[in-house]
Coordinates of C-alpha atoms and ligand atoms in Angstrom, one line a residue:
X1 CA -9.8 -2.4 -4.1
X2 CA -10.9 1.3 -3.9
X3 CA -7.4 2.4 -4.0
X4 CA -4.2 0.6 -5.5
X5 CA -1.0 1.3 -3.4
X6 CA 1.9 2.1 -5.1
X7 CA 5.0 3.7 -5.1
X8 CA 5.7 6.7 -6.9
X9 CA 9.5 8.1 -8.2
X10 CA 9.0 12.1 -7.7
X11 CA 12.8 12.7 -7.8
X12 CA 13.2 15.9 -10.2
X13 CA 9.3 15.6 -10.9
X14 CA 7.1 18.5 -10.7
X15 CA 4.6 19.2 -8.2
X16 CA 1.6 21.5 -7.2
X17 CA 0.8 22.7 -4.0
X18 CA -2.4 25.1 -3.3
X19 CA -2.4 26.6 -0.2
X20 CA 0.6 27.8 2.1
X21 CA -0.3 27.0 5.8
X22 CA 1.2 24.0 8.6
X23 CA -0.7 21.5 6.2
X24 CA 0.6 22.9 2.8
X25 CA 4.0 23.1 4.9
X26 CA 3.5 18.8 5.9
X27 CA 3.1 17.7 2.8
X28 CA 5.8 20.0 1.0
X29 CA 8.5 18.5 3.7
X30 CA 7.4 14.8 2.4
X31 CA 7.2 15.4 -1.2
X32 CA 11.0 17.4 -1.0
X33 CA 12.0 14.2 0.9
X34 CA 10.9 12.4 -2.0
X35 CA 12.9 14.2 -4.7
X36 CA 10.0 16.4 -5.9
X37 CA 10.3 20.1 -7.4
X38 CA 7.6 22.0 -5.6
X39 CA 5.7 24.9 -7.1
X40 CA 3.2 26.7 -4.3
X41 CA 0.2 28.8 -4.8
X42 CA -1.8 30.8 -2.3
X43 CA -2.4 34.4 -0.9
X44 CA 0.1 34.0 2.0
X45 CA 2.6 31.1 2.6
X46 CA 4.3 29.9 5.9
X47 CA 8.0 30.7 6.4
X48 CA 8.7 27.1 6.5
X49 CA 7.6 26.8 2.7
X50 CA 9.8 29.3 1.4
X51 CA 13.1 27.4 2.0
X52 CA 11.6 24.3 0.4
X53 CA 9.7 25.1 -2.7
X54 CA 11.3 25.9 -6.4
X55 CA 8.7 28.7 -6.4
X56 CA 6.4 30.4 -5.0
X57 CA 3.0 32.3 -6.4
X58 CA 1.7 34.8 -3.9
X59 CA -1.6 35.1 -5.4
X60 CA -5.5 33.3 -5.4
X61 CA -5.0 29.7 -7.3
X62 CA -5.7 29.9 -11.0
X63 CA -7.0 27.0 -13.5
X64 CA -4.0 27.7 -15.5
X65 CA -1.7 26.7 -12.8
X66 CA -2.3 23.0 -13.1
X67 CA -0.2 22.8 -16.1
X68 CA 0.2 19.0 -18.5
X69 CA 3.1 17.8 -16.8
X70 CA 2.7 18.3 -13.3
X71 CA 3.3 14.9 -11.5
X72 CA 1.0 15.5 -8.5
X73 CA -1.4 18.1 -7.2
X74 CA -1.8 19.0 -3.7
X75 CA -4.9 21.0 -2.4
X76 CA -4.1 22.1 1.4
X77 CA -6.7 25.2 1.7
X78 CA -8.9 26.1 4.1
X79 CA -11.4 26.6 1.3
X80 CA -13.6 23.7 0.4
X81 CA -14.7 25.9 -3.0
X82 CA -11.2 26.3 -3.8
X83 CA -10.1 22.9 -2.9
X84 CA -13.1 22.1 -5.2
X85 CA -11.7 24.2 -8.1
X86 CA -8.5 22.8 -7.7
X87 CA -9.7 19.2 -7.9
X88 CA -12.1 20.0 -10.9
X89 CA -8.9 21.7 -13.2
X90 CA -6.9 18.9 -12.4
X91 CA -9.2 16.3 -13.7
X92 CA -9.4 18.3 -16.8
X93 CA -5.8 18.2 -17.3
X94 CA -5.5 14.4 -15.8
X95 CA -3.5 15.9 -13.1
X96 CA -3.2 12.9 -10.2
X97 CA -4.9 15.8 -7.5
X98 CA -5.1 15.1 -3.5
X99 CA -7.1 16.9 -1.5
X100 CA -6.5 17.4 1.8
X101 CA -8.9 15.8 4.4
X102 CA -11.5 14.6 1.5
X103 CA -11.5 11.6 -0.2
X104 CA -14.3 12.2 -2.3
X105 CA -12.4 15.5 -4.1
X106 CA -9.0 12.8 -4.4
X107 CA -7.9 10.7 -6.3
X108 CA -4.4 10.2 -4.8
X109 CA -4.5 9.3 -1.2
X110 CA -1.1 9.9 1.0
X111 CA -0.9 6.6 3.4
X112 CA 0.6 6.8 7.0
X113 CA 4.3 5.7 6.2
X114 CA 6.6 3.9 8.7
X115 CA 10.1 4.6 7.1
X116 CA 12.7 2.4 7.2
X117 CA 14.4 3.6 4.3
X118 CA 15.1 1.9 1.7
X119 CA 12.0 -0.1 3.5
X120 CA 8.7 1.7 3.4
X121 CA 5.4 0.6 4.9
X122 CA 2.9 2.5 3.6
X123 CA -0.7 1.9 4.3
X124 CA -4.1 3.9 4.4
X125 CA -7.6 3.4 5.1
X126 CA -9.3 5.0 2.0
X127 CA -9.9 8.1 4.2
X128 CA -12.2 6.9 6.3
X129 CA -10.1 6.8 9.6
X130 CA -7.2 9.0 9.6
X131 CA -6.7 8.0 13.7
X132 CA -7.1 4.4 13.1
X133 CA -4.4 4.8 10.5
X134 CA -2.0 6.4 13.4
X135 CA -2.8 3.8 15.6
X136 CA -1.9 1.3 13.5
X137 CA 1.4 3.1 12.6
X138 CA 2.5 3.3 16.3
X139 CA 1.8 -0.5 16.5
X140 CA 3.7 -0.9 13.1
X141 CA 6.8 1.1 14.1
X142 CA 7.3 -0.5 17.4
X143 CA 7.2 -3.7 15.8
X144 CA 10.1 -3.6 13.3
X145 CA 13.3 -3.2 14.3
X146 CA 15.0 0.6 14.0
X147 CA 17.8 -1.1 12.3
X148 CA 15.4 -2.6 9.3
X149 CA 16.9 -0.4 6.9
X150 CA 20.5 -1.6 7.5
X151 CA 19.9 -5.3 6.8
X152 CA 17.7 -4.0 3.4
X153 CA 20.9 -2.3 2.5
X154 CA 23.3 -5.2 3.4
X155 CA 20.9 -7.9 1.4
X156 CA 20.7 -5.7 -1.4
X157 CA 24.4 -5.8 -2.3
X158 CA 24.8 -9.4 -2.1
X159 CA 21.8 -9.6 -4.4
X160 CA 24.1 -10.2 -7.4
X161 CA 26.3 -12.3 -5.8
X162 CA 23.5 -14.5 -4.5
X163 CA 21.8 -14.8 -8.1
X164 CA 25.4 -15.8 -9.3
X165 CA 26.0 -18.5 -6.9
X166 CA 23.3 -20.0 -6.0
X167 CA 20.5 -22.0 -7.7
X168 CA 16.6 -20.3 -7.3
X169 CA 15.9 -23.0 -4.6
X170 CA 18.9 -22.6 -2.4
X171 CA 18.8 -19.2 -3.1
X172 CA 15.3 -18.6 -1.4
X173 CA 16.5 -20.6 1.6
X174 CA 19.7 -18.6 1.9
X175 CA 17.7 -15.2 1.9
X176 CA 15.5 -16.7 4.4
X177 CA 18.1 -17.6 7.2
X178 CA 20.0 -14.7 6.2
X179 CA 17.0 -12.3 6.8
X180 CA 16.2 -13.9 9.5
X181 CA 18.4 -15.3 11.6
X182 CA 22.3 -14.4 12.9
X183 CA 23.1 -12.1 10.2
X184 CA 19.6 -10.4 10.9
X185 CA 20.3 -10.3 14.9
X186 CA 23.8 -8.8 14.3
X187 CA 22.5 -6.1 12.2
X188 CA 19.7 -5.0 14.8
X189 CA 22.0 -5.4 17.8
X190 CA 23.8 -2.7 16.1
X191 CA 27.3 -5.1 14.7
X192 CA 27.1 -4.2 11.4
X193 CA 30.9 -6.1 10.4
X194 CA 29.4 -9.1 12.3
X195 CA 26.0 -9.4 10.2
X196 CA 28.3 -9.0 7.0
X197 CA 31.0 -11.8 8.2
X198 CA 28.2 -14.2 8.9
X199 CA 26.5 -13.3 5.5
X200 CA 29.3 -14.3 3.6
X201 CA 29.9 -17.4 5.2
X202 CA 26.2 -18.5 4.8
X203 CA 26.7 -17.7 1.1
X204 CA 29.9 -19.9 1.2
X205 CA 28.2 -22.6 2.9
X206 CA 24.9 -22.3 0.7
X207 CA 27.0 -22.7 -2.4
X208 CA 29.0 -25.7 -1.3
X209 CA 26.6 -27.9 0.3
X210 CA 23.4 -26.7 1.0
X211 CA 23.6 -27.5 4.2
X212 CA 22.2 -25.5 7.0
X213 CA 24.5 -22.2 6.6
X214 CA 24.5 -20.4 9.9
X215 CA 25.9 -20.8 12.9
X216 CA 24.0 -21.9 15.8
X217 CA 22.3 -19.2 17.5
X218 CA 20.1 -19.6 20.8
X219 CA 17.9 -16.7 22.1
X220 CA 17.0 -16.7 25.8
X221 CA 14.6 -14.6 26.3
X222 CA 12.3 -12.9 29.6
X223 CA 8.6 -13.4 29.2
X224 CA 7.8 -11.2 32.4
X225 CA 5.8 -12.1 34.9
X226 CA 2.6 -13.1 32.8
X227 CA 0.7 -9.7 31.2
X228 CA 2.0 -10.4 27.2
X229 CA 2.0 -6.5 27.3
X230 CA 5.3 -6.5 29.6
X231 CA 7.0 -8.2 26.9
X232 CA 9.7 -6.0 25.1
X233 CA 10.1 -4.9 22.0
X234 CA 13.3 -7.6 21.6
X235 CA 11.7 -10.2 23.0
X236 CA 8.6 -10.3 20.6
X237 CA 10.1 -9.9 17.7
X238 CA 12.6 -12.6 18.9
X239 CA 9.2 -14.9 19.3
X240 CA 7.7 -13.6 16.0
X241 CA 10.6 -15.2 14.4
X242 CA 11.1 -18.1 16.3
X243 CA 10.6 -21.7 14.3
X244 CA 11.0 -23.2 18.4
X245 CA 10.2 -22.0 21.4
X246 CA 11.4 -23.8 24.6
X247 CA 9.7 -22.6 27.6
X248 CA 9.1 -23.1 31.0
X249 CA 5.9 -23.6 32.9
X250 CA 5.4 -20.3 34.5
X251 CA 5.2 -18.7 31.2
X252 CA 1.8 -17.4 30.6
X253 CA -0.4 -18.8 28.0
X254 CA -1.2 -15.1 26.9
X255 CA 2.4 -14.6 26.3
X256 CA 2.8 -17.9 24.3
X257 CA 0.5 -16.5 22.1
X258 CA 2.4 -13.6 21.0
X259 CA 4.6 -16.3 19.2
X260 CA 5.2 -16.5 15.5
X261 CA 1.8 -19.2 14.7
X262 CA 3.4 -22.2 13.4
X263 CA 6.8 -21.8 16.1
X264 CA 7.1 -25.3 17.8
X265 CA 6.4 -25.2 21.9
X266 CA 8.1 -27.3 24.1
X267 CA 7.5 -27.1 27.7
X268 CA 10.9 -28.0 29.2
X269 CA 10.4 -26.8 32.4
X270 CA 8.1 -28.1 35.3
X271 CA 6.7 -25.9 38.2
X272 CA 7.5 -26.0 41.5
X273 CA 9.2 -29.3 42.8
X274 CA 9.6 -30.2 39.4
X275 CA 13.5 -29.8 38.8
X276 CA 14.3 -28.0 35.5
X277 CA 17.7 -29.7 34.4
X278 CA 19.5 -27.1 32.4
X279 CA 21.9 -29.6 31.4
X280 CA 18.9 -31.5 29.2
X281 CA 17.9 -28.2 28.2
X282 CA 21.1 -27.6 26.7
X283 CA 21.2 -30.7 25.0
X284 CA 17.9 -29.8 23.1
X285 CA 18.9 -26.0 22.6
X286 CA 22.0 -27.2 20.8
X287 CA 20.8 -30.6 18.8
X288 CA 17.4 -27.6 17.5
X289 CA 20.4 -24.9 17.1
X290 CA 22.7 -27.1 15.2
X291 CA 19.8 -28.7 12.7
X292 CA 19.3 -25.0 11.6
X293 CA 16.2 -24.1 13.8
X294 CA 15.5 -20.7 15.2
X295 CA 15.5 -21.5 18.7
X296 CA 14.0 -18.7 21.5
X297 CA 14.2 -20.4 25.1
X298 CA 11.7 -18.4 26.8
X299 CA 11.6 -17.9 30.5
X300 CA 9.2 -16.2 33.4
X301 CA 10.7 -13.0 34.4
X302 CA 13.8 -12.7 33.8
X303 CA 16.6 -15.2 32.2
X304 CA 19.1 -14.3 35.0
X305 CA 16.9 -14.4 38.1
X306 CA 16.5 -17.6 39.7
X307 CA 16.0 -19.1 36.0
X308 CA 19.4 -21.2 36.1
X309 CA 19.4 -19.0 32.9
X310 CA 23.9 -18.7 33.8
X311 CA 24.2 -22.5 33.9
X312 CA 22.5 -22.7 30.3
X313 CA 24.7 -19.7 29.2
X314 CA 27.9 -21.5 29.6
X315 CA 26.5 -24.8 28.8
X316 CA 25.7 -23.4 24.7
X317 CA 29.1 -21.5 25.7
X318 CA 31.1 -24.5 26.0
X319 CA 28.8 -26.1 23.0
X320 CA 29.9 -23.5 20.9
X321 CA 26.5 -22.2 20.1
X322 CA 25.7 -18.3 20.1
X323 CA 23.5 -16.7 22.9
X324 CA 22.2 -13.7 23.4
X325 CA 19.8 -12.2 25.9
X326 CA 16.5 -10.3 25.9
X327 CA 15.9 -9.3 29.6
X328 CA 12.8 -9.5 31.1
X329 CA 10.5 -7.7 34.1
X330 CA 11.5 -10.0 36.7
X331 CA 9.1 -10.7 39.1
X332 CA 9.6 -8.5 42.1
X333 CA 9.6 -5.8 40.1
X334 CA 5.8 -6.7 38.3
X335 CA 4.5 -7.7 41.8
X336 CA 5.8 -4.0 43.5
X337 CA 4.4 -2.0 40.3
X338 CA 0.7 -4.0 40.8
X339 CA 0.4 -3.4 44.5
X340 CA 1.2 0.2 44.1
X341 CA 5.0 0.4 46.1
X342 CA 8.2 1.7 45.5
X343 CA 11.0 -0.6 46.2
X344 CA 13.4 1.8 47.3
X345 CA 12.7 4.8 49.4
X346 CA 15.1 8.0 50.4
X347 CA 13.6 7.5 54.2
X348 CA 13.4 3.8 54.0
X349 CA 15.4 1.7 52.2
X350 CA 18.2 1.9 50.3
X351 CA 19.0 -1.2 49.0
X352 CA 16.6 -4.3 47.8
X353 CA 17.3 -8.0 48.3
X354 CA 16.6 -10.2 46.1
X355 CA 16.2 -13.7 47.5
X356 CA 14.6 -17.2 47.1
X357 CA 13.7 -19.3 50.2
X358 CA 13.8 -23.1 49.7
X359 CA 13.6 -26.4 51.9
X360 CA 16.5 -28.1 51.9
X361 CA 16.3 -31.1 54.3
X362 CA 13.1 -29.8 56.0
X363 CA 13.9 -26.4 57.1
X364 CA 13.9 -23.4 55.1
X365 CA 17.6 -22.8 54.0
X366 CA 18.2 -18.9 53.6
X367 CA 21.0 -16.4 55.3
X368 CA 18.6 -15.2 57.9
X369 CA 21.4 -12.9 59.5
X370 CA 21.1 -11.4 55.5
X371 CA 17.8 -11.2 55.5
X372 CA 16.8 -8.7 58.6
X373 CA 19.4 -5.9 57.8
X374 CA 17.9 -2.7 58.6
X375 CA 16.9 -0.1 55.8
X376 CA 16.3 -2.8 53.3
X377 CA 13.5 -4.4 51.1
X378 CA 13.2 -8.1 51.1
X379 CA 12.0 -9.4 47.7
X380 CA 11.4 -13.4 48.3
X381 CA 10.8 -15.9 45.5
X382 CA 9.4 -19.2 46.8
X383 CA 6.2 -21.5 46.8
X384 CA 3.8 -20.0 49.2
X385 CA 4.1 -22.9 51.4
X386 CA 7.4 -21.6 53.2
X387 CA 5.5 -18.0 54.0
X388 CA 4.7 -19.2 57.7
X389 CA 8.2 -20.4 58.4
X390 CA 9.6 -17.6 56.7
X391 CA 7.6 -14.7 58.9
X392 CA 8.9 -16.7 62.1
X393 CA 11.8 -17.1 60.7
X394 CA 12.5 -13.3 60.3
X395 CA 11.0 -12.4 63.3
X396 CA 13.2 -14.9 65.1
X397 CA 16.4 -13.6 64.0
X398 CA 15.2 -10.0 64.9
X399 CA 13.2 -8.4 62.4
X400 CA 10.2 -6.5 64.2
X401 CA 6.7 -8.6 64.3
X402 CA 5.1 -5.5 63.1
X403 CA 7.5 -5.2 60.3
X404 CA 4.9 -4.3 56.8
X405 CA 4.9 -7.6 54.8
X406 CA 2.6 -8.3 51.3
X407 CA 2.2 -11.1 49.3
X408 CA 1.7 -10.9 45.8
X409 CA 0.1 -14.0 43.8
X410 CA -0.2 -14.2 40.1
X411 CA 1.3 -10.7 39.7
X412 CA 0.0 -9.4 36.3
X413 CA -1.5 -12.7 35.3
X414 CA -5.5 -12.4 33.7
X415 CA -6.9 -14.4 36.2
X416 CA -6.3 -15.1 39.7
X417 CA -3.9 -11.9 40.5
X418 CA -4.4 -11.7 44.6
X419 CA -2.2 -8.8 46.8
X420 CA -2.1 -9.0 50.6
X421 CA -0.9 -6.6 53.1
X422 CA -0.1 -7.4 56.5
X423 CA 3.1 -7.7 59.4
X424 CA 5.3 -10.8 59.8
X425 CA 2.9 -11.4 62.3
X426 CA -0.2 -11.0 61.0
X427 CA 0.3 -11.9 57.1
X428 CA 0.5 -16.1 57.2
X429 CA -2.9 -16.2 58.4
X430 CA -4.1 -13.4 56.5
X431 CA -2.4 -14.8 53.2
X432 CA -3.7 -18.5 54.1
X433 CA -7.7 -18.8 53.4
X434 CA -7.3 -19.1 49.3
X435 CA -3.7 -19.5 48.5
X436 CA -3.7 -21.0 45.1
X437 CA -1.2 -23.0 43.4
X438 CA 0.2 -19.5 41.4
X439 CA 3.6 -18.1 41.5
X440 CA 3.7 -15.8 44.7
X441 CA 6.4 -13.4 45.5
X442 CA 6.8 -11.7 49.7
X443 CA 8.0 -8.5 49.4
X444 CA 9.0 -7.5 53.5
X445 CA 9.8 -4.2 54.6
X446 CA 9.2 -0.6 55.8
X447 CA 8.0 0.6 52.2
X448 CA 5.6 -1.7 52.4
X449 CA 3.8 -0.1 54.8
X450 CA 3.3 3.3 52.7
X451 CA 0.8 1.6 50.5
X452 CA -2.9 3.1 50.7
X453 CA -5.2 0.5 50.1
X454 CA -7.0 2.0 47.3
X455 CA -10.5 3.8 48.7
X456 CA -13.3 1.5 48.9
X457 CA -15.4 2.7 46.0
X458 CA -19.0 3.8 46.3
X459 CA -21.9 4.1 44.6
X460 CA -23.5 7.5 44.7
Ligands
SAH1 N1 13.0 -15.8 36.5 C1 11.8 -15.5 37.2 C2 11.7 -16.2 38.6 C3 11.7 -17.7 38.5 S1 11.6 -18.4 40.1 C4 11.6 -14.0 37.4 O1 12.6 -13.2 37.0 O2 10.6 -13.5 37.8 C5 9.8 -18.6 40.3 C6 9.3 -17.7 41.3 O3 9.1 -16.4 40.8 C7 7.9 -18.0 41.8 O4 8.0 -19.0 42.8 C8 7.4 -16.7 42.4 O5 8.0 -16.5 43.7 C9 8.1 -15.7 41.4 N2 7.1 -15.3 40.4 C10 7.2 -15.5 39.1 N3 6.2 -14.9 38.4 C11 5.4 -14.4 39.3 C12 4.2 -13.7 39.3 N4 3.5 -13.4 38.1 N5 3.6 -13.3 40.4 C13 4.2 -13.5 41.6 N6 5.4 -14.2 41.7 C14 6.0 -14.6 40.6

């Protein structure tokens, strides 16, 4: 352990700056966040500084300036002999000294901090990656929630109350659902009176009985079409803290993966023929929901688009068990976005239909009439077996047999991703040799036939 992190009161402490330029100015801002009282030295000092510091020497830096007492010493020059000089006074006078942009002159690093204040993630990399650091910050800050700070606060004044009431044992448990379940979702979505309501009645509960103390909650969440990237925020943190996860089989293994490691998977969903009977699905959502689990039900695309996600909705309604949403990138959106088309279009369509073509009693069933309105995008879901009768059918009831068609198989998935262009007329056989067993989506209509087939690429 080259370095040992730790976290440092500055409030009313004094501080040393050398230097006066954007990098003196940086670190000034952060330490007068922190409490400090900030003396600068240097030659010439950047109007920022000025409104900050307690005071400020407009002269070279001087040995005598590191003075016993000084909390922390900052050397932000562009002078490695004075940075040096700065670092050497400060080890005689056991002055904790950083120097900016060299770790062998330091012996206080400053770590990339994600601030969620009072919560503060602070790491480093002992100086030797500054832009690894970053990177990992950006990953870091889009991971926890904006609203991290605001369940910190909450928890920390029920801290008494919770030491009071409640035995060690019970007392971790409590914290546990409390951070992270209902009274945790309230608080990110933003309903601070709802996260405190539900708090206090998990403490009430925790006390009397130790029986599970929170209601029953159910998360139904979009996976997308496949690429784990095209997750959102909301929906991986809902499957980083899931304890089960009931999901359907068109979501991707990649995305299953993204799941907190120990969650419980069920697949509750079959493809294709298979029917998915939300009203079993229910069953299980509320006996996990009620017994205190964390339960995510996690479904390709979209919850809302041809997922039956409604008819679970009111089923945990009428239960009486809590849902909430993510959304997801529903399919027809993934599959335009990979084969390079706009959906809408000022001079050709104005509206998109979203649609699913099934067999019902041998014949595809769909609102044909619907279907062939002019200025429009057709976005199909179905199993690529109806993409013959489907082209005929449209064609039949008036669309143009030169109408731009595409089919788009596995949209976004790793392996297997297929896009072909064509007319009503032309696209069933094109789309025939190959057609896996994959999810495929038809996307029909003028728009269609903007898209460049990407230039053929050659070697020079
Ligand atoms: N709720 C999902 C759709 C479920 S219905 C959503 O919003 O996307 C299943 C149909 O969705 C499949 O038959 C297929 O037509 C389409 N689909 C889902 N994922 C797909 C993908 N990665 N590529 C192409 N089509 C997809």
């Amino acid at each position: 352990l080259r370095y040992l992190p730790l976290f440092v009161d500055l409030r009313d402490r004094d501080c040393l700056i050398v230097g006066g330029g954007e990098v003196a100015l940086r670190k000034a801002r952060l330490l007068v966040r922190a409490g400090a009282r900030l003396h600068v030295v240097a030659p010439s000092v950047h109007a920022g500084l000025e409104s900050v510091a307690a005071s400020i020497h407009r002269r070279p830096f001087a040995d005598g300036d590191v003075r016993p007492g000084i909390a922390l010493a900052v050397a932000a020059t562009a002078s490695d002999a004075v940075n040096a000089q700065v670092a050497a006074a400060c080890a005689r006078a056991h002055v904790p000294v950083n120097v900016v942009d060299s770790a062998a002159l330091s012996n206080v690093v400053f770590p990339s901090i994600v601030d969620r204040d009072p919560v503060m993630v602070a790491f480093g990399t002992g100086g030797s990656s500054p832009v690894l650091a970053r990177l990992l910050r950006g990953q870091l800050e889009r991971l926890l929630p904006a609203r991290l700070g605001d369940l910190a606060r909450l928890a920390g004044r029920y801290r008494a109350r919770a030491v009071e009431q409640l035995q060690p044992h019970a007392r971790r448990r409590f914290w546990e659902r409390v951070l992270e379940g209902p009274v945790a979702a309230s608080t990110f979505a933003g309903d601070g009176e709802a996260a405190e309501a539900a708090l206090q009645a998990a403490l009430r509960d925790a006390g009397a009985a130790g029986v599970p103390a929170v209601a029953a909650e159910v998360t139904l969440v979009g996976a997308g079409p496949g690429d784990p990237e095209l997750l959102t925020l909301k929906a991986l943190q809902a499957l980083a803290g899931a304890d089960v996860i009931l999901h359907d089989a068109l979501v991707s293994a990649d995305v299953l993966d993204m799941a907190r490691r120990d969650a419980v998977r069920e697949l509750v969903g079959g493809r294709r023929g298979e029917r998915t009977e939300p009203a079993r699905v229910v069953a299980r959502m509320v006996e996990l929901a009620r017994a205190g689990q964390r339960v995510v039900r996690l479904k390709g695309g979209d919850p809302g688009i041809f997922g039956r996600g409604g008819e679970e909705l009111a089923g945990l309604a009428a239960a009486g068990v809590v849902a909430r949403v993510v959304p997801g990138v529903t399919a027809a959106l993934a599959a335009a976005a990979v084969a390079g088309v706009s959906l809408t279009h000022r001079d050709y369509a104005d509206s998109v239909l979203i649609v699913t073509a099934r067999r019902r009693g041998g014949a595809v069933d769909v609102d044909w009439p619907r279907l062939v309105a002019p200025r429009q995008t057709l976005a199909v879901y179905m199993g690529g077996e109806v993409l013959r009768e489907l082209c005929a059918g449209l064609v039949a009831h008036g669309a143009a047999a030169a109408l731009p068609a595409l089919l788009v198989e596995n949209a976004t998935l790793p392996a297997g991703q297929r896009i072909v262009g064509g007319t009503l007329a032309s696209l069933p056989d094109a789309a025939a040799p190959g057609a896996g067993d994959g999810p495929a989506l038809l996307l029909v209509g003028e728009v269609l036939g903007l898209r460049r087939a990407p230039a053929a690429v050659t070697p020079t």
